[in-house]
GROMACS .gro file of C-alpha atoms in nm:
model
  423
    1MET     CA    1   3.293   0.463   2.349
    2ASP     CA    2   3.423   0.821   2.381
    3LEU     CA    3   3.377   1.108   2.136
    4SER     CA    4   3.695   1.042   1.938
    5GLU     CA    5   3.601   0.674   1.897
    6ARG     CA    6   3.252   0.766   1.781
    7LEU     CA    7   3.398   1.015   1.534
    8ASP     CA    8   3.639   0.752   1.397
    9ALA     CA    9   3.349   0.509   1.359
   10LEU     CA   10   3.144   0.764   1.161
   11ARG     CA   11   3.438   0.839   0.933
   12GLY     CA   12   3.426   0.473   0.830
   13VAL     CA   13   3.060   0.483   0.723
   14PRO     CA   14   3.048   0.480   0.339
   15ALA     CA   15   2.717   0.670   0.330
   16PHE     CA   16   2.879   0.957   0.521
   17ALA     CA   17   3.181   0.987   0.291
   18GLY     CA   18   3.059   1.322   0.158
   19LEU     CA   19   3.017   1.484   0.500
   20ASP     CA   20   3.279   1.725   0.627
   21GLU     CA   21   3.442   1.718   0.971
   22ALA     CA   22   3.198   1.966   1.124
   23GLU     CA   23   2.901   1.756   1.013
   24LEU     CA   24   3.061   1.431   1.133
   25SER     CA   25   3.153   1.591   1.464
   26ALA     CA   26   2.795   1.708   1.518
   27LEU     CA   27   2.672   1.353   1.461
   28ALA     CA   28   2.940   1.204   1.685
   29GLU     CA   29   2.858   1.440   1.971
   30ALA     CA   30   2.488   1.350   1.959
   31ALA     CA   31   2.522   0.974   1.898
   32ARG     CA   32   2.518   0.722   2.181
   33ALA     CA   33   2.671   0.375   2.169
   34ARG     CA   34   2.467   0.064   2.245
   35GLU     CA   35   2.575  -0.298   2.258
   36PHE     CA   36   2.348  -0.571   2.121
   37ALA     CA   37   2.338  -0.950   2.135
   38VAL     CA   38   2.231  -1.218   1.886
   39GLY     CA   39   1.854  -1.209   1.843
   40ASP     CA   40   1.805  -0.856   1.974
   41ARG     CA   41   1.546  -0.662   1.779
   42LEU     CA   42   1.710  -0.328   1.708
   43ILE     CA   43   1.414  -0.188   1.516
   44ARG     CA   44   1.054  -0.310   1.529
   45GLN     CA   45   0.826  -0.285   1.225
   46GLY     CA   46   0.538  -0.045   1.289
   47ASP     CA   47   0.711   0.151   1.566
   48PRO     CA   48   0.765   0.527   1.528
   49GLY     CA   49   1.090   0.627   1.359
   50ASP     CA   50   1.254   0.768   1.670
   51ALA     CA   51   1.623   0.713   1.590
   52LEU     CA   52   1.890   0.639   1.330
   53TRP     CA   53   2.112   0.334   1.382
   54ILE     CA   54   2.471   0.312   1.256
   55ILE     CA   55   2.623  -0.036   1.288
   56GLU     CA   56   2.974   0.002   1.431
   57ALA     CA   57   3.041  -0.372   1.482
   58GLY     CA   58   2.842  -0.692   1.432
   59ALA     CA   59   2.566  -0.779   1.187
   60ALA     CA   60   2.187  -0.784   1.153
   61GLU     CA   61   1.908  -0.865   0.908
   62VAL     CA   62   1.634  -0.638   0.777
   63ARG     CA   63   1.314  -0.846   0.782
   64LEU     CA   64   0.984  -0.743   0.626
   65ILE     CA   65   0.676  -0.895   0.788
   66HIS     CA   66   0.390  -0.905   0.535
   67SER     CA   67   0.075  -1.097   0.452
   68GLY     CA   68   0.273  -1.384   0.299
   69GLY     CA   69   0.512  -1.426   0.590
   70THR     CA   70   0.856  -1.283   0.663
   71ARG     CA   71   1.109  -1.188   0.396
   72VAL     CA   72   1.474  -1.092   0.453
   73LEU     CA   73   1.531  -0.770   0.258
   74ALA     CA   74   1.898  -0.718   0.338
   75SER     CA   75   2.188  -0.800   0.565
   76VAL     CA   76   2.368  -0.514   0.738
   77VAL     CA   77   2.721  -0.509   0.876
   78ALA     CA   78   2.966  -0.263   1.026
   79GLY     CA   79   2.946   0.071   0.845
   80ASP     CA   80   2.584   0.031   0.740
   81VAL     CA   81   2.301   0.267   0.835
   82VAL     CA   82   1.945   0.154   0.918
   83GLY     CA   83   1.631   0.332   1.024
   84GLU     CA   84   1.685   0.623   0.786
   85MET     CA   85   1.356   0.575   0.598
   86ALA     CA   86   1.132   0.635   0.898
   87LEU     CA   87   1.349   0.927   1.003
   88VAL     CA   88   1.328   1.095   0.659
   89THR     CA   89   0.965   1.015   0.579
   90GLY     CA   90   0.809   1.043   0.925
   91ALA     CA   91   0.629   0.714   0.861
   92PRO     CA   92   0.636   0.415   1.101
   93ARG     CA   93   0.919   0.165   1.076
   94ASN     CA   94   0.861  -0.049   0.767
   95ALA     CA   95   1.067  -0.354   0.871
   96ASP     CA   96   1.230  -0.530   1.165
   97VAL     CA   97   1.606  -0.518   1.211
   98VAL     CA   98   1.726  -0.821   1.409
   99ALA     CA   99   2.085  -0.883   1.524
  100THR     CA  100   2.249  -1.195   1.380
  101SER     CA  101   2.566  -1.148   1.585
  102ALA     CA  102   2.676  -0.950   1.888
  103GLY     CA  103   2.785  -0.597   1.812
  104VAL     CA  104   2.771  -0.225   1.879
  105ALA     CA  105   2.563   0.046   1.719
  106LEU     CA  106   2.566   0.425   1.736
  107ILE     CA  107   2.216   0.563   1.786
  108LEU     CA  108   2.108   0.913   1.687
  109ALA     CA  109   1.771   1.021   1.831
  110ARG     CA  110   1.520   1.194   1.605
  111ASP     CA  111   1.531   1.521   1.801
  112ASP     CA  112   1.909   1.532   1.771
  113PHE     CA  113   1.892   1.448   1.401
  114GLU     CA  114   1.645   1.729   1.332
  115ARG     CA  115   1.857   1.975   1.530
  116ILE     CA  116   2.170   1.878   1.336
  117ALA     CA  117   1.983   1.876   1.004
  118ALA     CA  118   1.870   2.235   1.062
  119LEU     CA  119   2.235   2.340   1.094
  120HIS     CA  120   2.381   2.098   0.838
  121PRO     CA  121   2.141   2.036   0.544
  122GLU     CA  122   2.391   1.798   0.382
  123VAL     CA  123   2.309   1.543   0.654
  124VAL     CA  124   1.951   1.534   0.527
  125ALA     CA  125   2.075   1.499   0.169
  126VAL     CA  126   2.284   1.195   0.267
  127LEU     CA  127   1.988   1.020   0.427
  128THR     CA  128   1.745   1.099   0.145
  129GLU     CA  129   2.002   0.959  -0.098
  130LEU     CA  130   2.011   0.639   0.110
  131VAL     CA  131   1.632   0.611   0.101
  132ALA     CA  132   1.622   0.678  -0.274
  133GLY     CA  133   1.891   0.419  -0.339
  134ARG     CA  134   1.712   0.144  -0.150
  135LEU     CA  135   1.363   0.176  -0.299
  136GLY     CA  136   1.279   0.005  -0.624
  137ARG     CA  137   1.605  -0.185  -0.671
  138ALA     CA  138   1.485  -0.533  -0.574
  139ALA     CA  139   1.181  -0.754  -0.629
  140GLN     CA  140   1.076  -0.656  -0.276
  141ASP     CA  141   1.171  -0.346  -0.082
  142GLY     CA  142   1.065  -0.161   0.230
  143LEU     CA  143   0.730  -0.055   0.079
  144GLY     CA  144   0.620  -0.407  -0.014
  145ASP     CA  145   0.270  -0.489   0.117
  146LYS     CA  146   0.225  -0.137   0.259
  147VAL     CA  147  -0.117   0.028   0.215
  148LEU     CA  148  -0.102   0.389   0.097
  149GLU     CA  149  -0.423   0.587   0.035
  150GLY     CA  150  -0.618   0.267  -0.027
  151TYR     CA  151  -0.353   0.105  -0.251
  152ARG     CA  152  -0.164  -0.206  -0.141
  153ILE     CA  153   0.186  -0.209  -0.291
  154ILE     CA  154   0.280  -0.537  -0.458
  155ARG     CA  155   0.629  -0.483  -0.601
  156PRO     CA  156   0.853  -0.231  -0.776
  157VAL     CA  157   0.828  -0.257  -1.156
  158GLY     CA  158   1.044   0.031  -1.278
  159ARG     CA  159   1.304   0.280  -1.167
  160GLY     CA  160   1.399   0.595  -1.354
  161ALA     CA  161   1.613   0.901  -1.293
  162THR     CA  162   1.350   1.078  -1.082
  163ALA     CA  163   1.089   0.818  -0.989
  164VAL     CA  164   1.018   0.461  -0.883
  165VAL     CA  165   0.709   0.284  -1.016
  166TYR     CA  166   0.528   0.019  -0.813
  167GLU     CA  167   0.254  -0.223  -0.905
  168ALA     CA  168  -0.029  -0.187  -0.654
  169THR     CA  169  -0.387  -0.300  -0.602
  170ALA     CA  170  -0.675  -0.063  -0.528
  171MET     CA  171  -0.822  -0.231  -0.220
  172ALA     CA  172  -1.175  -0.105  -0.283
  173THR     CA  173  -1.199  -0.235  -0.641
  174GLY     CA  174  -0.913  -0.482  -0.690
  175ARG     CA  175  -0.792  -0.276  -0.987
  176ARG     CA  176  -0.422  -0.310  -1.075
  177THR     CA  177  -0.259   0.030  -1.053
  178ALA     CA  178   0.084   0.179  -1.113
  179LEU     CA  179   0.202   0.406  -0.833
  180LYS     CA  180   0.469   0.647  -0.954
  181MET     CA  181   0.671   0.772  -0.656
  182LEU     CA  182   0.895   1.078  -0.676
  183SER     CA  183   1.239   0.962  -0.565
  184HIS     CA  184   1.331   1.084  -0.218
  185ARG     CA  185   1.648   1.243  -0.353
  186PHE     CA  186   1.414   1.496  -0.520
  187SER     CA  187   1.152   1.524  -0.247
  188ARG     CA  188   1.305   1.854  -0.130
  189ASP     CA  189   1.383   1.979  -0.481
  190ARG     CA  190   1.126   2.243  -0.575
  191ALA     CA  191   1.184   2.213  -0.950
  192ALA     CA  192   1.151   1.833  -0.944
  193MET     CA  193   0.840   1.855  -0.728
  194ALA     CA  194   0.686   2.112  -0.965
  195SER     CA  195   0.760   1.887  -1.263
  196PHE     CA  196   0.598   1.590  -1.087
  197GLU     CA  197   0.288   1.794  -1.007
  198ARG     CA  198   0.276   1.925  -1.364
  199GLU     CA  199   0.269   1.568  -1.497
  200ALA     CA  200  -0.024   1.489  -1.267
  201THR     CA  201  -0.207   1.802  -1.379
  202MET     CA  202  -0.153   1.725  -1.748
  203LEU     CA  203  -0.283   1.371  -1.708
  204GLU     CA  204  -0.593   1.505  -1.536
  205ARG     CA  205  -0.658   1.724  -1.842
  206VAL     CA  206  -0.667   1.431  -2.085
  207ALA     CA  207  -0.870   1.111  -2.100
  208HIS     CA  208  -0.838   0.889  -2.405
  209PRO     CA  209  -0.840   0.514  -2.484
  210SER     CA  210  -0.474   0.538  -2.595
  211ILE     CA  211  -0.349   0.731  -2.291
  212ALA     CA  212  -0.279   0.563  -1.957
  213ALA     CA  213  -0.550   0.695  -1.722
  214SER     CA  214  -0.478   0.897  -1.409
  215TYR     CA  215  -0.647   0.795  -1.081
  216GLY     CA  216  -0.519   1.078  -0.861
  217ARG     CA  217  -0.219   1.185  -0.653
  218PHE     CA  218  -0.128   1.193  -0.286
  219SER     CA  219   0.152   1.241  -0.036
  220ALA     CA  220   0.298   0.956   0.168
  221TYR     CA  221   0.635   0.845   0.309
  222GLY     CA  222   0.776   1.195   0.278
  223THR     CA  223   0.722   1.226  -0.097
  224ARG     CA  224   0.455   1.240  -0.371
  225PHE     CA  225   0.274   0.957  -0.548
  226LEU     CA  226   0.077   0.952  -0.874
  227ALA     CA  227  -0.171   0.667  -0.933
  228ILE     CA  228  -0.192   0.565  -1.300
  229GLU     CA  229  -0.346   0.285  -1.505
  230PHE     CA  230  -0.126  -0.025  -1.484
  231VAL     CA  231  -0.016  -0.150  -1.827
  232ASP     CA  232   0.065  -0.521  -1.831
  233GLY     CA  233   0.277  -0.543  -2.141
  234VAL     CA  234   0.587  -0.410  -2.315
  235SER     CA  235   0.713  -0.083  -2.459
  236GLY     CA  236   0.791  -0.006  -2.819
  237HIS     CA  237   1.155   0.007  -2.711
  238ASP     CA  238   1.127  -0.351  -2.579
  239VAL     CA  239   0.990  -0.465  -2.915
  240VAL     CA  240   1.276  -0.309  -3.113
  241ARG     CA  241   1.537  -0.434  -2.868
  242LEU     CA  242   1.410  -0.791  -2.856
  243LEU     CA  243   1.248  -0.849  -3.198
  244GLY     CA  244   1.463  -0.617  -3.406
  245ARG     CA  245   1.166  -0.452  -3.575
  246MET     CA  246   0.789  -0.465  -3.562
  247PRO     CA  247   0.560  -0.617  -3.827
  248VAL     CA  248   0.449  -0.340  -4.065
  249ALA     CA  249   0.079  -0.373  -3.979
  250ASP     CA  250   0.155  -0.352  -3.607
  251ALA     CA  251   0.388  -0.052  -3.652
  252LEU     CA  252   0.115   0.133  -3.842
  253ALA     CA  253  -0.137   0.039  -3.572
  254VAL     CA  254   0.092   0.187  -3.307
  255ALA     CA  255   0.144   0.505  -3.510
  256GLY     CA  256  -0.232   0.537  -3.563
  257ALA     CA  257  -0.311   0.499  -3.193
  258VAL     CA  258  -0.041   0.745  -3.086
  259ALA     CA  259  -0.150   0.989  -3.358
  260ASP     CA  260  -0.509   0.970  -3.233
  261ALA     CA  261  -0.391   1.028  -2.875
  262LEU     CA  262  -0.186   1.330  -2.985
  263VAL     CA  263  -0.484   1.486  -3.162
  264HIS     CA  264  -0.677   1.454  -2.836
  265VAL     CA  265  -0.388   1.594  -2.629
  266HIS     CA  266  -0.324   1.889  -2.859
  267ASP     CA  267  -0.693   1.975  -2.877
  268ARG     CA  268  -0.684   2.014  -2.500
  269GLY     CA  269  -0.389   2.248  -2.506
  270VAL     CA  270  -0.122   1.997  -2.403
  271VAL     CA  271   0.211   1.906  -2.566
  272HIS     CA  272   0.351   1.567  -2.465
  273GLY     CA  273   0.714   1.665  -2.529
  274ASP     CA  274   0.877   1.321  -2.512
  275VAL     CA  275   0.711   1.088  -2.765
  276LYS     CA  276   0.947   0.792  -2.814
  277PRO     CA  277   0.925   0.410  -2.827
  278ALA     CA  278   0.999   0.377  -2.454
  279ASN     CA  279   0.690   0.587  -2.379
  280VAL     CA  280   0.456   0.381  -2.596
  281MET     CA  281   0.318   0.075  -2.416
  282LEU     CA  282   0.148  -0.229  -2.570
  283ASP     CA  283  -0.063  -0.444  -2.338
  284ARG     CA  284  -0.150  -0.813  -2.354
  285ASP     CA  285  -0.477  -0.734  -2.535
  286GLY     CA  286  -0.296  -0.536  -2.805
  287ARG     CA  287  -0.394  -0.191  -2.675
  288VAL     CA  288  -0.152   0.091  -2.750
  289LEU     CA  289  -0.105   0.355  -2.479
  290LEU     CA  290   0.096   0.676  -2.476
  291THR     CA  291   0.257   0.719  -2.132
  292ASP     CA  292   0.491   0.942  -1.931
  293PHE     CA  293   0.374   1.301  -1.937
  294GLY     CA  294   0.667   1.399  -1.714
  295ILE     CA  295   0.775   1.693  -1.931
  296ALA     CA  296   0.435   1.772  -2.085
  297SER     CA  297   0.348   2.139  -2.114
  298ARG     CA  298   0.078   2.371  -2.240
  299VAL     CA  299   0.052   2.444  -2.611
  300ASP     CA  300   0.046   2.818  -2.541
  301GLY     CA  301   0.389   2.795  -2.375
  302THR     CA  302   0.280   2.962  -2.050
  303ASP     CA  303   0.430   2.692  -1.830
  304GLN     CA  304   0.729   2.589  -2.038
  305GLN     CA  305   1.085   2.647  -1.928
  306ALA     CA  306   1.340   2.803  -2.160
  307ARG     CA  307   1.568   2.500  -2.159
  308VAL     CA  308   1.557   2.229  -2.425
  309ALA     CA  309   1.366   1.927  -2.295
  310GLY     CA  310   1.313   1.586  -2.446
  311THR     CA  311   1.518   1.301  -2.593
  312PRO     CA  312   1.755   1.427  -2.867
  313ARG     CA  313   1.702   1.137  -3.111
  314TYR     CA  314   1.331   1.216  -3.127
  315MET     CA  315   1.346   1.596  -3.104
  316ALA     CA  316   1.262   1.818  -3.401
  317PRO     CA  317   1.561   2.014  -3.539
  318GLU     CA  318   1.413   2.353  -3.447
  319MET     CA  319   1.420   2.259  -3.078
  320PHE     CA  320   1.800   2.259  -3.079
  321VAL     CA  321   1.801   2.632  -3.157
  322GLY     CA  322   1.556   2.743  -2.891
  323SER     CA  323   1.208   2.664  -3.024
  324ARG     CA  324   0.968   2.545  -2.756
  325PRO     CA  325   0.787   2.211  -2.762
  326SER     CA  326   0.475   2.229  -2.976
  327ALA     CA  327   0.217   2.011  -3.147
  328SER     CA  328   0.452   2.008  -3.449
  329THR     CA  329   0.744   1.875  -3.244
  330ASP     CA  330   0.522   1.594  -3.110
  331ILE     CA  331   0.427   1.511  -3.469
  332TYR     CA  332   0.796   1.503  -3.566
  333ALA     CA  333   0.869   1.264  -3.277
  334LEU     CA  334   0.587   1.036  -3.398
  335GLY     CA  335   0.766   1.013  -3.734
  336CYS     CA  336   1.085   0.904  -3.556
  337VAL     CA  337   0.889   0.638  -3.364
  338LEU     CA  338   0.720   0.500  -3.677
  339TYR     CA  339   1.051   0.479  -3.862
  340GLU     CA  340   1.221   0.301  -3.570
  341LEU     CA  341   0.943   0.047  -3.528
  342LEU     CA  342   0.952  -0.033  -3.900
  343GLU     CA  343   1.330  -0.049  -3.942
  344GLY     CA  344   1.449  -0.153  -3.596
  345ARG     CA  345   1.667   0.156  -3.563
  346PRO     CA  346   1.615   0.531  -3.525
  347PRO     CA  347   1.618   0.738  -3.844
  348PHE     CA  348   1.919   0.933  -3.713
  349LEU     CA  349   2.216   0.746  -3.567
  350ALA     CA  350   2.468   1.030  -3.518
  351ARG     CA  351   2.631   1.012  -3.176
  352ASP     CA  352   2.711   1.381  -3.121
  353ILE     CA  353   2.455   1.661  -3.114
  354GLY     CA  354   2.610   1.860  -3.400
  355SER     CA  355   2.600   1.568  -3.642
  356LEU     CA  356   2.253   1.471  -3.523
  357VAL     CA  357   2.108   1.817  -3.589
  358LEU     CA  358   2.277   1.833  -3.930
  359ALA     CA  359   2.130   1.495  -4.028
  360LYS     CA  360   1.784   1.606  -3.916
  361ARG     CA  361   1.807   1.927  -4.121
  362ARG     CA  362   1.916   1.736  -4.433
  363PHE     CA  363   1.651   1.465  -4.405
  364GLU     CA  364   1.456   1.375  -4.719
  365ARG     CA  365   1.175   1.129  -4.779
  366PRO     CA  366   1.317   0.772  -4.754
  367ARG     CA  367   1.379   0.600  -5.089
  368ALA     CA  368   1.247   0.252  -5.158
  369ASP     CA  369   1.594   0.100  -5.119
  370GLU     CA  370   1.639   0.263  -4.776
  371MET     CA  371   1.360   0.068  -4.608
  372ARG     CA  372   1.244  -0.292  -4.615
  373ALA     CA  373   1.039  -0.398  -4.915
  374GLU     CA  374   0.713  -0.435  -4.716
  375VAL     CA  375   0.706  -0.060  -4.648
  376SER     CA  376   0.484   0.096  -4.914
  377SER     CA  377   0.549   0.424  -5.093
  378SER     CA  378   0.251   0.578  -4.911
  379VAL     CA  379   0.408   0.491  -4.574
  380ARG     CA  380   0.741   0.637  -4.683
  381GLU     CA  381   0.554   0.948  -4.792
  382CYS     CA  382   0.391   0.965  -4.448
  383ILE     CA  383   0.731   0.940  -4.277
  384GLY     CA  384   0.870   1.208  -4.506
  385ARG     CA  385   0.592   1.448  -4.409
  386LEU     CA  386   0.625   1.376  -4.037
  387LEU     CA  387   1.004   1.426  -4.043
  388ASP     CA  388   1.012   1.733  -4.265
  389PRO     CA  389   1.288   1.962  -4.128
  390ASP     CA  390   1.061   2.261  -4.186
  391PRO     CA  391   0.789   2.264  -3.918
  392THR     CA  392   0.556   2.462  -4.147
  393GLN     CA  393   0.561   2.172  -4.395
  394ARG     CA  394   0.464   1.905  -4.144
  395PRO     CA  395   0.096   1.813  -4.120
  396SER     CA  396  -0.081   2.041  -3.875
  397THR     CA  397  -0.261   1.740  -3.734
  398THR     CA  398  -0.186   1.371  -3.755
  399ALA     CA  399  -0.549   1.315  -3.860
  400ALA     CA  400  -0.451   1.434  -4.208
  401LEU     CA  401  -0.213   1.140  -4.253
  402GLY     CA  402  -0.480   0.873  -4.268
  403LEU     CA  403  -0.328   0.672  -3.982
  404LYS     CA  404  -0.599   0.471  -3.810
  405PRO     CA  405  -0.592   0.382  -3.439
  406ARG     CA  406  -0.591   0.003  -3.411
  407SER     CA  407  -0.475  -0.265  -3.172
  408VAL     CA  408  -0.154  -0.456  -3.231
  409THR     CA  409  -0.133  -0.835  -3.250
  410PRO     CA  410  -0.156  -0.975  -2.893
  411SER     CA  411   0.066  -1.271  -2.987
  412MET     CA  412   0.344  -1.031  -3.085
  413VAL     CA  413   0.321  -0.863  -2.744
  414GLU     CA  414   0.322  -1.200  -2.569
  415SER     CA  415   0.634  -1.308  -2.762
  416VAL     CA  416   0.822  -0.996  -2.653
  417MET     CA  417   0.710  -1.044  -2.291
  418GLN     CA  418   0.846  -1.399  -2.298
  419LEU     CA  419   1.177  -1.282  -2.443
  420ARG     CA  420   1.205  -1.014  -2.177
  421ALA     CA  421   1.126  -1.262  -1.898
  422ALA     CA  422   1.399  -1.493  -2.027
  423GLU     CA  423   1.670  -1.225  -2.002
   0.00000   0.00000   0.00000
């Protein structure tokens, strides 16, 4: 295969669609063609990541060998790229790639890749995007059964905009743990890395029965990991989505537990910054835990960025005009959460920011006919104080509201888990 043929082959690789001609030409000049037959092992699990493989013709399977046997993770065909994870992360190969038909591949050696990457950073961006896209999307991925810093990864359990969360087991203790991994698409982004480290630091500052505990952080596979208490349960968002609304006693129990956690957090100089139903977890035993300190900051504002941060539906009105996150804005968000758990919908439903801010500024204490009959006047009064548009009129601490931290009904949590599993 000559240079022009290699270049044509690379132009047909979907993952390389964003590369320009100079970048594709650099890859084509360095790549070497290799034929393979049925049954050939193109990549061996555990070997060093010494090259990138681009399938030009033929097909192969990606096979993960783990303690339970061998699992096929994916099939690859012409135009697919394999071997990028070991190249990006510097870790050993995490799976076999075995040919299922005869074919041809273009091979790019690590040394050549690093030389090209130094001249064309976009090539690195393409490969990190590939890695990020493949982790956490299936019940098993390339990290399944891997041991990182004493944790054996079981399976991915969540995938967000910037991170993938895995269930893992601490090998020394058997403790179930959540490993939050910064997505590889952000592993070279200084701002994203700083935010990830800030979350770890904030969690290390707080320790409370209603806050998911932090077990430490480490680097592996070319990115950062945060080990956190694993919560086997559902979020407040799951409850609203699947049940419609929460029983009044349980909603008040959630509000009490989150309020107690916020008192603890604020006393230690931390603002959560993103209190919402999705960040409130309920476990099988009925425990309530406040999670996700990804945009947490210091009360004194010394580490806060000027930009507005948070989820608009739960943000206090003053934040839309430049006020920084504060204990008062966390308290406001708690009011939004309590209202949503009780009524099955947020207190503000406007779809555009202008209408949303206007509704927040005009908010008044809910009338009896605006909420279900089981919601007492004292609870409506509590919501009115939490959601007061004037931050100086909100309670300075949730302790003044009389909300008591309690567990929720385990059977309610179990019902929501069953509904979610049936989806």
